[in-house]
Each structure stands twice: as C-alpha cells, then as structure tokens.
Amino acid sequence: MFVTNTPVPLTERDLTQDPEDCPVREVLDRVGDKWSVLVIVLLGQRAHRYGELHRAIDGISQRMLTLTLRALARDGLVERTAHATVPPRVDYELTDLGHTLLAPLTALDRWAQEHREEVRAARERHDRANG
Amino acid sequence: MFVTNTPVPLTERDLTQDPEDCPVREVLDRVGDKWSVLVIVLLGQRAHRYGELHRAIDGISQRMLTLTLRALARDGLVERTAHATVPPRVDYELTDLGHTLLAPLTALDRWAQEHREEVRAARERHDRANG
DNA sequence: CGGACTCAAGAAGGAACTCTCATGTTCGTG
DNA sequence: CACGAACATGAGAGTTCCTTCTTGAGTCCG
C-alpha cells in the first residue's frame, strides 16, 4: 500500500517547534482519545442517531458519547442535526471535512491489522527477556 | 493523495467488539500519547542518540523520553543499542516494523497540515455561536 | 578532589481523562 | 398517574498521564 510514491518525510517545522504547534500532534490530540475514532468510523458508514451510536459502541457511557460528539462537532468534523420531534431525534453525520479524515484513519487501521501480530510477538519477546 | 483507490471502509470486526479489541484503538493507544509520534518521526529520518532526541524534542523531560523509548522498544518499533563506552552511548533507531508505521503517520500528518486551518475556523465559528 | 558528561530510574504532586450515578424534558402508553 | 423512550447535563470519584526534582554510576578533565 502506498501513501505516496516516495513517502514525504514530515517536514522540519513539525518537529523543531514545541509540541503545542505540531500538526500531527494536533490530530492525535483530538482523535487519540478513547472514543473519537470509533465514532468517526461509524459515522463514515452512514449518519447515525445518538441512540444508535450508543448501542453500537460497546461500553461507552452516555456522558462520554455526548462529550465526544460535541468535541467533534466543535472541530467541524461532525454535524449535529436536532429534529424538533417527540421524542427528540438527533442525527449525527460526518461533514466533508470529517470524511477527508477517513482515509488517513483507514491507513492507520490497515497498519494495525497487518502488524498486530508482530507487535504482540515483539512485546512477548521483550517481556520474556526483561521483567 | 490516495491511500487506496477506493478507500476500504474499516471492517465490521473493528467496531462491533469492545474497544479493547479494536485494531485502530490499539495503535492509537501506543502512538496517541504526547511524545511517541515525535520520537518515531525523528527516528524515521535517521538513528539518534538519547541526548540528540532530548535536545531535538522541545519540552520533553528525560523521564518521559526514557519511558517513551522503552515503550516503543517493547512493541518492537524501536531498537535500542547500548555501547559500552564511557561516557555511555546509546543509539535508538526504527526497526523495520517501525519504518512501516511511518507511511500511515505521514498520511495523518498531511491531513493535519492540509486541514489545520479548516479545523481552526470551525472551532472559532462554533465557539462564537455557543459559549 | 570536585565537577561534568551521558543515560537513565524513582518519588511525589498535579492535570487530564473517564467512569458511575443522579437529574431533567416532553409526550405517548398502560 | 406513573413510566419509559430519547437525548442529554452535572457532580464527584477514580485512574492514568505527565512534570519536576532528586539520585546514581562511571570516567575523564582541571
């Protein structure tokens, strides 16, 4: 799999500055939490209602789902649509911007699936060698 | 930029299970912390000594650098080579496995750089609209 | 003799993140 | 007249993460 023909190394400016101002870290700060990726990927398939997401993501609390969705909406990755029906109905869907994030996440997921076993093996080796 | 021609959606099995067993989350768990990406990217350019990394990464403490390197070594992404010289000299470099991770990270970095402004704008819009 | 250099490990405190539990709204159902 | 469904918000506690500060070993330099 290719990301580019000749993978562009991250630029100087990503690194020589304080971590606060590093692009990669910025993404990871908003997507590196426990639930965001799960939400993004589900919404990448189709729009979901709040309750659907809640049922689909095993183990998430209502509070965390709310907070995660709000944070994603704040950054323009997710759009919230509240219908004034009763009982209330709220749809969430990826924005165009959100959709563009799917490809990089998919790349990462691919890597994870392909190298999962290697990582597990390396860790076992390491743990056996040391403590 | 293409990751694949037709981006493969994440598979069912990434999501229907508990978050503990989701490939994407696994990567993010080890790479989503504050310093790992920075270290990986630097080592992607060439091998570095401990002190070089410490100087190159603005704001990292010795403790965190040590912990980060150890964790990466444990997972087989980084190899540690200690030379029995005085003063001690320790080199760190990416393993083959570590190198394969560069492409996905680069994809993410690209996204970050390209959409940084959009995210910032969205956030400002949101903050002005709400609290 | 005393300090510097290199690569760390450990303790202690604070910050950040997440969890559980409780509360609220509005309406249709039993 | 409760009660549940759907979509949340808030308090308070727990856990994990990160930071700062301290300690250490071994040798060379002045």
Short mmCIF file of C-alpha atoms (C1' of nucleotides) in Angstrom, two decimals:
data_model
loop_
_atom_site.label_atom_id
_atom_site.label_comp_id
_atom_site.label_asym_id
_atom_site.label_seq_id
_atom_site.Cartn_x
_atom_site.Cartn_y
_atom_site.Cartn_z
CA MET A 1 0.00 0.00 0.00
CA PHE A 2 1.25 3.43 -0.90
CA VAL A 3 0.51 6.69 0.69
CA THR A 4 2.65 8.46 -1.81
CA ASN A 5 5.11 7.02 -4.25
CA THR A 6 8.01 8.34 -2.28
CA PRO A 7 6.69 8.93 1.20
CA VAL A 8 7.24 12.55 2.06
CA PRO A 9 9.12 12.80 5.31
CA LEU A 10 7.49 15.00 7.84
CA THR A 11 8.79 18.49 7.48
CA GLU A 12 11.20 20.22 9.76
CA ARG A 13 8.59 22.54 11.07
CA ASP A 14 6.65 19.66 12.51
CA LEU A 15 9.36 18.96 14.95
CA THR A 16 11.69 21.77 15.75
CA GLN A 17 8.95 23.68 17.46
CA ASP A 18 7.22 23.00 20.69
CA PRO A 19 4.79 20.12 20.64
CA GLU A 20 1.93 22.59 21.01
CA ASP A 21 2.43 23.68 17.44
CA CYS A 22 2.95 20.36 15.68
CA PRO A 23 0.31 19.33 13.11
CA VAL A 24 0.49 15.59 13.78
CA ARG A 25 0.08 16.12 17.46
CA GLU A 26 -2.90 18.31 16.82
CA VAL A 27 -4.77 15.49 15.08
CA LEU A 28 -3.77 13.00 17.67
CA ASP A 29 -4.91 15.29 20.41
CA ARG A 30 -8.42 15.26 19.10
CA VAL A 31 -8.55 11.76 17.73
CA GLY A 32 -6.29 9.98 20.16
CA ASP A 33 -8.82 9.77 22.92
CA LYS A 34 -10.73 6.69 23.77
CA TRP A 35 -13.81 7.04 21.60
CA SER A 36 -13.41 9.56 18.79
CA VAL A 37 -12.11 7.18 16.17
CA LEU A 38 -14.86 4.71 16.84
CA VAL A 39 -17.44 7.43 16.38
CA ILE A 40 -15.84 8.80 13.24
CA VAL A 41 -15.62 5.42 11.63
CA LEU A 42 -19.22 4.57 12.38
CA LEU A 43 -20.37 7.90 11.02
CA GLY A 44 -18.20 7.26 7.99
CA GLN A 45 -20.50 4.42 7.05
CA ARG A 46 -23.68 6.46 7.38
CA ALA A 47 -25.38 9.01 9.57
CA HIS A 48 -26.39 7.70 12.95
CA ARG A 49 -28.75 8.72 15.68
CA TYR A 50 -27.49 9.26 19.16
CA GLY A 51 -29.02 6.07 20.44
CA GLU A 52 -27.66 4.06 17.54
CA LEU A 53 -24.17 5.17 18.33
CA HIS A 54 -24.72 4.41 21.96
CA ARG A 55 -25.78 0.87 21.18
CA ALA A 56 -23.11 0.34 18.52
CA ILE A 57 -20.17 1.37 20.66
CA ASP A 58 -19.79 -1.19 23.33
CA GLY A 59 -19.02 0.26 26.70
CA ILE A 60 -19.40 3.96 26.06
CA SER A 61 -21.37 5.94 28.58
CA GLN A 62 -23.93 8.49 27.57
CA ARG A 63 -21.79 11.19 29.02
CA MET A 64 -18.71 10.26 27.04
CA LEU A 65 -20.70 9.89 23.84
CA THR A 66 -22.11 13.35 24.31
CA LEU A 67 -18.74 14.85 25.08
CA THR A 68 -17.09 13.10 22.17
CA LEU A 69 -19.74 14.21 19.71
CA ARG A 70 -19.63 17.77 20.97
CA ALA A 71 -15.87 17.89 20.61
CA LEU A 72 -16.02 16.51 17.09
CA ALA A 73 -18.75 18.96 16.18
CA ARG A 74 -16.73 21.81 17.59
CA ASP A 75 -13.86 20.96 15.29
CA GLY A 76 -16.12 20.73 12.29
CA LEU A 77 -15.74 17.00 11.76
CA VAL A 78 -19.29 16.07 12.68
CA GLU A 79 -22.59 17.80 12.14
CA ARG A 80 -25.39 17.60 14.59
CA THR A 81 -28.98 17.84 13.41
CA ALA A 82 -31.69 18.03 16.02
CA HIS A 83 -35.24 17.39 14.87
CA ALA A 84 -37.93 19.04 16.96
CA THR A 85 -39.96 15.87 17.25
CA VAL A 86 -41.11 13.99 20.27
CA PRO A 87 -39.33 12.07 21.49
CA PRO A 88 -36.41 14.17 20.29
CA ARG A 89 -34.40 12.84 17.41
CA VAL A 90 -30.84 13.87 16.79
CA ASP A 91 -28.79 12.80 13.82
CA TYR A 92 -25.07 12.97 13.56
CA GLU A 93 -23.13 12.73 10.36
CA LEU A 94 -19.64 13.42 9.13
CA THR A 95 -19.04 16.74 7.46
CA ASP A 96 -17.00 16.88 4.27
CA LEU A 97 -14.03 17.67 6.42
CA GLY A 98 -14.78 14.66 8.57
CA HIS A 99 -14.92 12.45 5.53
CA THR A 100 -11.45 13.51 4.44
CA LEU A 101 -10.14 12.18 7.71
CA LEU A 102 -11.38 8.68 6.97
CA ALA A 103 -8.58 7.87 4.55
CA PRO A 104 -5.70 8.54 6.97
CA LEU A 105 -7.53 6.69 9.70
CA THR A 106 -8.11 3.78 7.39
CA ALA A 107 -4.40 3.73 6.61
CA LEU A 108 -3.67 3.53 10.28
CA ASP A 109 -6.23 0.82 10.76
CA ARG A 110 -4.73 -1.18 7.94
CA TRP A 111 -1.36 -0.94 9.57
CA ALA A 112 -2.83 -2.06 12.84
CA GLN A 113 -4.44 -5.11 11.34
CA GLU A 114 -1.41 -6.08 9.31
CA HIS A 115 1.11 -5.70 12.08
CA ARG A 116 -0.92 -6.55 15.11
CA GLU A 117 0.65 -9.94 15.43
CA GLU A 118 4.19 -8.60 15.06
CA VAL A 119 3.65 -6.11 17.81
CA ARG A 120 2.19 -8.73 20.07
CA ALA A 121 5.11 -11.03 19.38
CA ALA A 122 7.67 -8.30 19.97
CA ARG A 123 6.10 -7.45 23.26
CA GLU A 124 6.09 -11.02 24.39
CA ARG A 125 9.73 -11.40 23.42
CA HIS A 126 10.61 -8.25 25.29
CA ASP A 127 8.70 -9.22 28.38
CA ARG A 128 10.29 -12.61 28.49
CA ALA A 129 13.76 -11.11 28.11
CA ASN A 130 13.24 -8.47 30.79
CA GLY A 131 10.74 -8.14 33.62
CA MET B 1 -3.31 11.85 -2.24
CA PHE B 2 -4.55 8.32 -2.30
CA VAL B 3 -4.35 5.77 0.38
CA THR B 4 -6.07 3.27 -1.79
CA ASN B 5 -8.03 3.86 -4.97
CA THR B 6 -11.28 3.11 -3.27
CA PRO B 7 -10.67 3.59 0.42
CA VAL B 8 -11.52 0.41 2.19
CA PRO B 9 -14.01 1.06 4.95
CA LEU B 10 -12.98 -0.25 8.30
CA THR B 11 -14.29 -3.72 8.78
CA GLU B 12 -17.13 -4.76 10.98
CA ARG B 13 -14.91 -6.51 13.39
CA ASP B 14 -13.17 -3.27 14.24
CA LEU B 15 -16.26 -1.95 15.83
CA THR B 16 -18.76 -4.47 16.96
CA GLN B 17 -16.46 -5.68 19.65
CA ASP B 18 -15.39 -3.99 22.80
CA PRO B 19 -12.89 -1.17 22.35
CA GLU B 20 -10.24 -3.32 23.99
CA ASP B 21 -10.07 -5.46 20.90
CA CYS B 22 -10.15 -2.85 18.15
CA PRO B 23 -7.07 -2.59 15.93
CA VAL B 24 -7.24 1.15 15.36
CA ARG B 25 -7.56 1.82 19.04
CA GLU B 26 -4.55 -0.38 19.66
CA VAL B 27 -2.33 1.81 17.52
CA LEU B 28 -3.72 4.95 18.99
CA ASP B 29 -3.15 3.65 22.46
CA ARG B 30 0.54 3.41 21.84
CA VAL B 31 1.01 6.27 19.48
CA GLY B 32 -1.63 8.64 20.76
CA ASP B 33 0.38 9.77 23.73
CA LYS B 34 2.18 13.04 23.92
CA TRP B 35 5.61 12.11 22.61
CA SER B 36 5.67 8.82 20.68
CA VAL B 37 4.95 10.27 17.25
CA LEU B 38 7.61 12.89 17.64
CA VAL B 39 10.15 10.24 18.52
CA ILE B 40 9.12 7.92 15.71
CA VAL B 41 9.30 10.64 13.12
CA LEU B 42 12.72 11.79 14.24
CA LEU B 43 13.99 8.24 14.20
CA GLY B 44 12.43 7.86 10.78
CA GLN B 45 14.98 10.31 9.44
CA ARG B 46 17.97 8.57 10.97
CA ALA B 47 19.16 6.88 14.13
CA HIS B 48 19.56 9.20 17.08
CA ARG B 49 21.33 9.13 20.38
CA TYR B 50 19.42 9.62 23.55
CA GLY B 51 20.79 13.11 24.05
CA GLU B 52 20.07 14.10 20.48
CA LEU B 53 16.45 13.20 20.89
CA HIS B 54 16.33 15.06 24.14
CA ARG B 55 17.63 18.20 22.51
CA ALA B 56 15.54 17.79 19.36
CA ILE B 57 12.22 17.39 21.11
CA ASP B 58 11.41 20.64 22.72
CA GLY B 59 9.97 20.30 26.18
CA ILE B 60 10.34 16.58 26.78
CA SER B 61 11.73 15.55 30.12
CA GLN B 62 14.39 12.89 30.46
CA ARG B 63 11.94 10.72 32.25
CA MET B 64 9.32 10.88 29.52
CA LEU B 65 11.89 10.32 26.83
CA THR B 66 13.10 7.22 28.60
CA LEU B 67 9.60 5.90 29.15
CA THR B 68 8.57 6.62 25.58
CA LEU B 69 11.61 4.90 24.12
CA ARG B 70 11.17 1.89 26.37
CA ALA B 71 7.54 1.54 25.39
CA LEU B 72 8.37 1.77 21.70
CA ALA B 73 11.15 -0.75 22.11
CA ARG B 74 8.83 -3.08 23.92
CA ASP B 75 6.44 -3.06 21.00
CA GLY B 76 9.22 -3.71 18.53
CA LEU B 77 9.05 -0.33 16.82
CA VAL B 78 12.39 0.93 18.05
CA GLU B 79 15.67 -0.78 18.68
CA ARG B 80 17.99 0.25 21.45
CA THR B 81 21.72 -0.22 21.12
CA ALA B 82 23.90 0.48 24.11
CA HIS B 83 27.61 0.88 23.54
CA ALA B 84 29.80 0.04 26.47
CA THR B 85 31.83 3.22 26.16
CA VAL B 86 32.48 5.94 28.62
CA PRO B 87 30.54 8.12 28.82
CA PRO B 88 27.82 5.67 27.84
CA ARG B 89 26.41 5.96 24.36
CA VAL B 90 23.01 4.65 23.42
CA ASP B 91 21.60 4.70 19.91
CA TYR B 92 17.98 4.33 19.01
CA GLU B 93 16.68 3.52 15.58
CA LEU B 94 13.46 2.40 13.99
CA THR B 95 13.08 -1.29 13.33
CA ASP B 96 11.65 -2.47 10.03
CA LEU B 97 8.31 -2.64 11.73
CA GLY B 98 8.77 0.90 12.96
CA HIS B 99 9.50 2.08 9.45
CA THR B 100 6.27 0.63 8.14
CA LEU B 101 4.42 2.85 10.55
CA LEU B 102 5.86 5.99 9.01
CA ALA B 103 3.57 5.94 5.99
CA PRO B 104 0.30 5.97 7.93
CA LEU B 105 1.65 8.61 10.25
CA THR B 106 2.71 10.69 7.30
CA ALA B 107 -0.78 10.40 5.88
CA LEU B 108 -2.16 11.69 9.13
CA ASP B 109 0.34 14.50 9.21
CA ARG B 110 -0.56 15.50 5.69
CA TRP B 111 -4.17 15.66 6.67
CA ALA B 112 -3.29 17.78 9.65
CA GLN B 113 -1.35 20.26 7.60
CA GLU B 114 -3.94 20.47 4.86
CA HIS B 115 -6.93 20.90 7.12
CA ARG B 116 -5.46 22.68 10.06
CA GLU B 117 -6.99 25.97 9.03
CA GLU B 118 -10.42 24.48 8.46
CA VAL B 119 -10.45 22.96 11.89
CA ARG B 120 -9.36 26.20 13.47
CA ALA B 121 -12.05 28.08 11.59
CA ALA B 122 -14.74 25.57 12.51
CA ARG B 123 -13.81 25.82 16.13
CA GLU B 124 -13.92 29.58 16.09
CA ARG B 125 -17.29 29.54 14.41
CA HIS B 126 -18.59 27.08 16.96
CA ASP B 127 -17.22 29.00 19.90
CA ARG B 128 -18.70 32.22 18.68
CA ALA B 129 -22.10 30.60 18.15
CA ASN B 130 -22.15 28.96 21.57
CA GLY B 131 -20.22 29.67 24.75
"C1'" DC C 1 39.47 16.30 44.86
"C1'" DG C 2 35.44 18.06 42.62
"C1'" DG C 3 32.71 18.71 38.75
"C1'" DA C 4 30.96 17.49 34.16
"C1'" DC C 5 29.15 14.34 30.83
"C1'" DT C 6 25.81 10.52 29.46
"C1'" DC C 7 21.86 7.78 30.24
"C1'" DA C 8 18.85 6.85 32.98
"C1'" DA C 9 15.34 5.37 37.45
"C1'" DG C 10 12.31 6.87 41.30
"C1'" DA C 11 9.10 9.76 44.15
"C1'" DA C 12 5.58 12.99 44.55
"C1'" DG C 13 2.24 16.12 43.01
"C1'" DG C 14 -0.94 17.98 39.69
"C1'" DA C 15 -3.52 17.78 35.44
"C1'" DA C 16 -6.30 15.38 32.28
"C1'" DC C 17 -9.34 11.92 31.11
"C1'" DT C 18 -13.00 8.71 32.05
"C1'" DC C 19 -16.46 6.39 34.89
"C1'" DT C 20 -20.69 5.90 37.50
"C1'" DC C 21 -24.76 7.81 39.35
"C1'" DA C 22 -28.33 11.18 39.50
"C1'" DT C 23 -31.34 14.52 37.25
"C1'" DG C 24 -34.41 16.68 33.51
"C1'" DT C 25 -37.65 17.21 29.45
"C1'" DT C 26 -41.74 16.02 26.68
"C1'" DC C 27 -45.04 13.02 25.24
"C1'" DG C 28 -47.49 8.59 24.36
"C1'" DT C 29 -48.74 4.27 26.67
"C1'" DG C 30 -50.78 1.17 30.18
"C1'" DC D 1 -50.96 8.98 37.04
"C1'" DA D 2 -46.70 6.71 36.88
"C1'" DC D 3 -43.35 5.08 33.46
"C1'" DG D 4 -40.45 4.51 29.60
"C1'" DA D 5 -38.12 6.36 25.33
"C1'" DA D 6 -34.69 9.61 23.53
"C1'" DC D 7 -31.16 12.88 24.40
"C1'" DA D 8 -28.72 14.76 27.12
"C1'" DT D 9 -26.09 17.59 31.53
"C1'" DG D 10 -23.70 17.77 36.10
"C1'" DA D 11 -21.26 16.19 40.35
"C1'" DG D 12 -17.83 13.59 42.29
"C1'" DA D 13 -14.58 9.87 42.31
"C1'" DG D 14 -11.07 7.11 40.29
"C1'" DT D 15 -7.33 6.27 37.21
"C1'" DT D 16 -3.87 7.22 34.18
"C1'" DC D 17 -0.62 10.54 32.33
"C1'" DC D 18 2.83 14.00 32.62
"C1'" DT D 19 6.02 17.05 35.07
"C1'" DT D 20 9.56 18.42 38.16
"C1'" DC D 21 13.04 17.24 41.25
"C1'" DT D 22 16.27 14.12 43.06
"C1'" DT D 23 19.56 10.33 42.85
"C1'" DG D 24 23.20 7.38 40.68
"C1'" DA D 25 27.17 5.14 38.22
"C1'" DG D 26 31.47 5.55 35.94
"C1'" DT D 27 35.28 8.01 33.98
"C1'" DC D 28 37.76 12.00 32.33
"C1'" DC D 29 39.41 16.77 32.98
"C1'" DG D 30 41.36 20.59 35.58
#
